[in-house]
């Protein structure tokens, strides 16, 4: 079987990524002898084929990540711990008041928060998640603002320069931040570099920020840090924290909200 020049080049690129765990565009250009545009196109093809994760400056081999750090599509994880997520969503909705401008990042927990907020009136919801906006389309009394950008298929989130331009012009009362991992060393983390960047910008425009997650996310780290633990107003989770997380919340004065007690700062 004869392979094309492009296939051979991409095979060599993939071997380099596997060998080093991660690689920059410049390293690909020097090793393979191609242009930057060609290197970017090759990485796009390799990402679609599976096995690597694109970053803004290169790529990372997915096999270099721990199993807990691998990203699953939204549909595959929506019903995982669904009851816990729905209870977290009710606790989050209890913090929302009439007139609030609410920000929801993408994620399965924030998706259920959107559903819980449908009973509210006279609020605005800002989101970069297409599926959340679609689910709110029939909600009376709720104004929905969708941040523009390029959509990622796994998360339905919009990101990029278009999104950043919109965020710079809005003011948010309360932000509910979906996360992929929570750890003492890396803080709140997310699989996508672009989505982490959008989350950081929306945090800057928010008066209050609440990280929302079930406790299966604890002691897990996704690839990119959104923010350290002490930079959020509070966390909303399915049960009272224990161990290192309880200590961190106390020492860093992070309010903790649970379904059993919607107003229980720890």
Short mmCIF file of C-alpha atoms in Angstrom, two decimals:
data_model
loop_
_atom_site.label_atom_id
_atom_site.label_comp_id
_atom_site.label_asym_id
_atom_site.label_seq_id
_atom_site.Cartn_x
_atom_site.Cartn_y
_atom_site.Cartn_z
CA UNK A 1 0.00 0.00 0.00
CA UNK A 2 1.40 3.36 -1.03
CA UNK A 3 0.95 6.33 1.26
CA UNK A 4 0.72 9.96 0.20
CA UNK A 5 3.26 12.55 1.31
CA UNK A 6 0.63 14.06 3.60
CA UNK A 7 -0.13 10.72 5.26
CA UNK A 8 3.55 10.01 5.83
CA UNK A 9 4.08 13.51 7.23
CA UNK A 10 1.14 13.16 9.62
CA UNK A 11 2.34 9.72 10.70
CA UNK A 12 5.74 11.19 11.56
CA UNK A 13 4.07 14.07 13.42
CA UNK A 14 1.97 11.63 15.45
CA UNK A 15 5.06 9.60 16.32
CA UNK A 16 6.76 12.78 17.58
CA UNK A 17 3.75 13.70 19.72
CA UNK A 18 3.60 10.19 21.21
CA UNK A 19 7.33 10.18 21.89
CA UNK A 20 7.40 13.56 23.66
CA UNK A 21 3.89 13.70 25.13
CA UNK A 22 3.45 17.20 23.76
CA UNK A 23 4.89 19.25 20.91
CA UNK A 24 4.85 22.83 19.66
CA UNK A 25 4.12 23.99 16.13
CA UNK A 26 7.70 25.18 15.76
CA UNK A 27 9.03 21.76 16.72
CA UNK A 28 6.78 20.12 14.11
CA UNK A 29 7.89 22.58 11.43
CA UNK A 30 11.57 21.91 12.17
CA UNK A 31 11.23 18.12 12.45
CA UNK A 32 8.94 17.51 9.49
CA UNK A 33 10.03 20.36 7.24
CA UNK A 34 6.66 21.90 6.49
CA UNK A 35 5.01 25.32 6.76
CA UNK A 36 3.08 26.50 9.81
CA UNK A 37 -0.20 26.35 7.87
CA UNK A 38 0.49 22.74 6.89
CA UNK A 39 1.41 21.81 10.47
CA UNK A 40 -1.86 23.30 11.73
CA UNK A 41 -3.88 21.42 9.11
CA UNK A 42 -2.11 18.18 9.98
CA UNK A 43 -2.92 18.65 13.67
CA UNK A 44 -6.56 19.28 12.80
CA UNK A 45 -6.66 15.98 10.88
CA UNK A 46 -4.92 14.09 13.69
CA UNK A 47 -7.25 15.52 16.34
CA UNK A 48 -10.33 14.48 14.36
CA UNK A 49 -8.87 10.98 14.02
CA UNK A 50 -8.46 10.84 17.80
CA UNK A 51 -5.43 10.44 20.02
CA UNK A 52 -4.23 14.02 20.34
CA UNK A 53 -5.59 17.24 21.87
CA UNK A 54 -4.92 20.55 20.14
CA UNK A 55 -3.61 23.51 22.07
CA UNK A 56 -3.10 27.08 20.84
CA UNK A 57 0.61 26.44 20.24
CA UNK A 58 0.76 22.76 19.31
CA UNK A 59 -0.69 19.48 20.57
CA UNK A 60 -0.66 16.99 23.44
CA UNK A 61 -0.81 13.21 23.19
CA UNK A 62 -4.05 12.06 24.82
CA UNK A 63 -2.38 8.89 26.05
CA UNK A 64 -0.09 11.03 28.21
CA UNK A 65 -3.08 12.10 30.29
CA UNK A 66 -4.49 10.09 33.18
CA UNK A 67 -7.79 8.29 32.48
CA UNK A 68 -9.64 10.75 34.70
CA UNK A 69 -8.32 13.63 32.60
CA UNK A 70 -9.73 12.38 29.30
CA UNK A 71 -12.68 14.41 28.03
CA UNK A 72 -15.98 12.71 27.26
CA UNK A 73 -18.66 14.18 24.97
CA UNK A 74 -21.55 15.99 26.66
CA UNK A 75 -24.09 13.27 25.77
CA UNK A 76 -21.91 10.56 27.30
CA UNK A 77 -21.66 12.24 30.71
CA UNK A 78 -24.98 14.10 30.99
CA UNK A 79 -26.70 11.34 32.99
CA UNK A 80 -23.66 10.40 35.11
CA UNK A 81 -24.64 11.25 38.70
CA UNK A 82 -27.70 12.97 37.28
CA UNK A 83 -29.57 13.08 40.58
CA UNK A 84 -26.64 14.80 42.29
CA UNK A 85 -26.40 17.32 39.45
CA UNK A 86 -30.11 18.10 39.62
CA UNK A 87 -29.86 18.69 43.38
CA UNK A 88 -26.84 20.94 42.86
CA UNK A 89 -28.85 22.80 40.23
CA UNK A 90 -31.70 23.44 42.68
CA UNK A 91 -29.22 24.78 45.26
CA UNK A 92 -27.73 27.09 42.62
CA UNK A 93 -31.15 28.30 41.46
CA UNK A 94 -32.00 29.19 45.07
CA UNK A 95 -29.23 31.82 45.00
CA UNK A 96 -30.72 33.59 41.98
CA UNK A 97 -32.88 36.67 42.53
CA UNK A 98 -35.15 38.65 40.26
CA UNK A 99 -33.16 41.05 38.08
CA UNK A 100 -29.97 39.00 38.23
CA UNK A 101 -27.74 38.60 35.19
CA UNK A 102 -26.61 34.98 35.35
CA UNK A 103 -23.67 33.45 33.49
CA UNK A 104 -23.64 29.72 32.74
CA UNK A 105 -20.56 28.12 31.24
CA UNK A 106 -20.94 24.84 29.37
CA UNK A 107 -21.14 21.52 31.19
CA UNK A 108 -23.61 18.95 32.39
CA UNK A 109 -24.17 20.50 35.82
CA UNK A 110 -24.74 23.98 34.38
CA UNK A 111 -27.11 22.41 31.86
CA UNK A 112 -29.28 21.24 34.76
CA UNK A 113 -28.97 24.67 36.41
CA UNK A 114 -30.45 26.16 33.23
CA UNK A 115 -33.40 23.78 33.55
CA UNK A 116 -33.86 24.72 37.22
CA UNK A 117 -33.84 28.42 36.35
CA UNK A 118 -36.77 28.08 33.92
CA UNK A 119 -39.19 28.77 36.77
CA UNK A 120 -37.55 32.16 37.44
CA UNK A 121 -38.81 35.42 35.98
CA UNK A 122 -37.11 38.68 35.03
CA UNK A 123 -33.58 37.35 34.83
CA UNK A 124 -30.99 37.38 32.05
CA UNK A 125 -28.86 34.33 31.31
CA UNK A 126 -25.57 34.76 29.47
CA UNK A 127 -24.00 31.58 28.13
CA UNK A 128 -21.41 30.37 25.65
CA UNK A 129 -23.06 26.92 25.45
CA UNK A 130 -25.33 26.39 22.45
CA UNK A 131 -27.23 23.49 24.06
CA UNK A 132 -28.04 25.55 27.15
CA UNK A 133 -29.31 28.46 25.05
CA UNK A 134 -31.48 26.09 23.01
CA UNK A 135 -32.97 24.54 26.14
CA UNK A 136 -33.88 28.01 27.44
CA UNK A 137 -35.50 29.10 24.17
CA UNK A 138 -39.04 28.48 25.48
CA UNK A 139 -38.47 29.91 28.97
CA UNK A 140 -40.81 32.84 29.60
CA UNK A 141 -39.46 35.75 31.58
CA UNK A 142 -35.84 34.89 30.82
CA UNK A 143 -33.71 36.88 28.40
CA UNK A 144 -30.99 34.71 26.86
CA UNK A 145 -27.72 36.19 25.60
CA UNK A 146 -25.51 33.85 23.56
CA UNK A 147 -21.84 34.67 23.27
CA UNK A 148 -20.61 34.17 19.71
CA UNK A 149 -17.65 32.12 18.59
CA UNK A 150 -16.62 28.74 17.22
CA UNK A 151 -18.36 25.68 18.71
CA UNK A 152 -16.55 22.64 20.09
CA UNK A 153 -18.54 19.49 19.35
CA UNK A 154 -17.75 17.71 22.62
CA UNK A 155 -19.01 20.50 24.86
CA UNK A 156 -21.22 22.67 22.59
CA UNK A 157 -19.31 25.68 23.93
CA UNK A 158 -18.44 28.72 21.83
CA UNK A 159 -15.00 30.26 22.14
CA UNK A 160 -12.46 32.38 20.29
CA UNK A 161 -12.07 36.09 19.45
CA UNK A 162 -15.78 36.63 18.72
CA UNK A 163 -16.71 35.39 22.19
CA UNK A 164 -14.00 37.48 23.82
CA UNK A 165 -15.26 40.66 22.13
CA UNK A 166 -18.78 40.13 23.47
CA UNK A 167 -17.68 39.28 27.02
CA UNK A 168 -15.77 42.55 27.29
CA UNK A 169 -19.06 44.46 27.00
CA UNK A 170 -21.28 42.66 29.51
CA UNK A 171 -21.73 42.78 33.30
CA UNK A 172 -22.69 39.66 35.24
CA UNK A 173 -24.26 39.38 38.68
CA UNK A 174 -23.65 35.69 39.40
CA UNK A 175 -21.62 33.19 37.41
CA UNK A 176 -21.99 29.42 37.71
CA UNK A 177 -18.75 27.83 36.58
CA UNK A 178 -18.74 24.23 35.36
CA UNK A 179 -15.42 22.45 35.90
CA UNK A 180 -13.79 19.17 34.88
CA UNK A 181 -11.54 18.80 37.91
CA UNK A 182 -10.84 20.23 41.37
CA UNK A 183 -7.50 19.83 43.14
CA UNK A 184 -5.48 21.65 45.76
CA UNK A 185 -2.45 22.16 43.53
CA UNK A 186 -4.17 23.00 40.23
CA UNK A 187 -7.42 24.60 41.43
CA UNK A 188 -10.44 24.42 39.13
CA UNK A 189 -9.50 22.87 35.80
CA UNK A 190 -10.98 22.31 32.34
CA UNK A 191 -10.11 20.13 29.34
CA UNK A 192 -10.14 22.89 26.71
CA UNK A 193 -7.63 25.74 26.72
CA UNK A 194 -10.00 27.98 24.74
CA UNK A 195 -12.94 27.30 27.05
CA UNK A 196 -10.77 27.92 30.10
CA UNK A 197 -9.83 31.30 28.62
CA UNK A 198 -13.49 32.21 28.05
CA UNK A 199 -14.32 31.19 31.62
CA UNK A 200 -11.51 33.39 32.95
CA UNK A 201 -12.79 36.40 31.00
CA UNK A 202 -16.35 35.86 32.22
CA UNK A 203 -15.10 35.61 35.80
CA UNK A 204 -13.52 39.04 35.41
CA UNK A 205 -16.94 40.46 34.45
CA UNK A 206 -18.81 38.75 37.32
CA UNK A 207 -19.58 40.12 40.79
CA UNK A 208 -19.92 36.60 42.24
CA UNK A 209 -18.53 33.31 40.94
CA UNK A 210 -19.70 29.86 42.07
CA UNK A 211 -17.96 26.69 40.94
CA UNK A 212 -20.51 23.90 40.53
CA UNK A 213 -19.56 20.21 40.57
CA UNK A 214 -20.34 16.85 42.13
CA UNK A 215 -17.65 15.36 44.31
CA UNK A 216 -16.50 12.88 41.67
CA UNK A 217 -14.53 15.88 40.32
CA UNK A 218 -12.43 16.17 43.49
CA UNK A 219 -8.73 15.28 43.32
CA UNK A 220 -8.90 15.24 39.53
CA UNK A 221 -7.06 17.64 37.27
CA UNK A 222 -7.94 18.39 33.68
CA UNK A 223 -5.32 19.85 31.38
CA UNK A 224 -5.85 23.60 31.90
CA UNK A 225 -6.31 25.58 35.11
CA UNK A 226 -9.17 28.08 35.06
CA UNK A 227 -8.47 29.63 38.43
CA UNK A 228 -7.04 28.80 41.89
CA UNK A 229 -9.51 27.65 44.54
CA UNK A 230 -9.45 30.96 46.42
CA UNK A 231 -10.63 33.05 43.45
CA UNK A 232 -14.29 31.97 43.62
CA UNK A 233 -17.03 33.34 45.85
CA UNK A 234 -18.20 29.85 46.70
CA UNK A 235 -18.73 26.30 45.57
CA UNK A 236 -21.98 24.39 45.11
CA UNK A 237 -21.61 20.64 45.45
CA UNK A 238 -23.68 17.60 46.32
CA UNK A 239 -22.50 17.13 49.92
CA UNK A 240 -20.48 18.86 52.61
CA UNK A 241 -16.75 18.68 51.88
CA UNK A 242 -14.37 16.48 53.83
CA UNK A 243 -10.63 16.14 54.28
CA UNK A 244 -8.33 18.42 52.31
CA UNK A 245 -11.20 20.13 50.52
CA UNK A 246 -12.97 21.05 53.75
CA UNK A 247 -9.70 22.42 55.13
CA UNK A 248 -9.03 24.40 51.94
CA UNK A 249 -12.51 25.94 52.00
CA UNK A 250 -12.08 27.00 55.64
CA UNK A 251 -8.58 28.39 55.24
CA UNK A 252 -9.37 30.25 52.02
CA UNK A 253 -12.83 31.39 53.17
CA UNK A 254 -14.72 29.75 50.32
CA UNK A 255 -18.45 29.52 50.97
CA UNK A 256 -19.89 26.04 50.49
CA UNK A 257 -23.49 25.44 49.40
CA UNK A 258 -25.15 22.04 49.32
CA UNK A 259 -28.66 20.83 48.39
CA UNK A 260 -29.51 20.30 52.06
CA UNK A 261 -28.57 23.84 53.08
CA UNK A 262 -28.67 26.50 50.34
CA UNK A 263 -27.10 29.14 52.56
CA UNK A 264 -24.37 27.35 54.49
CA UNK A 265 -21.04 29.12 54.09
CA UNK A 266 -18.43 26.92 55.71
#
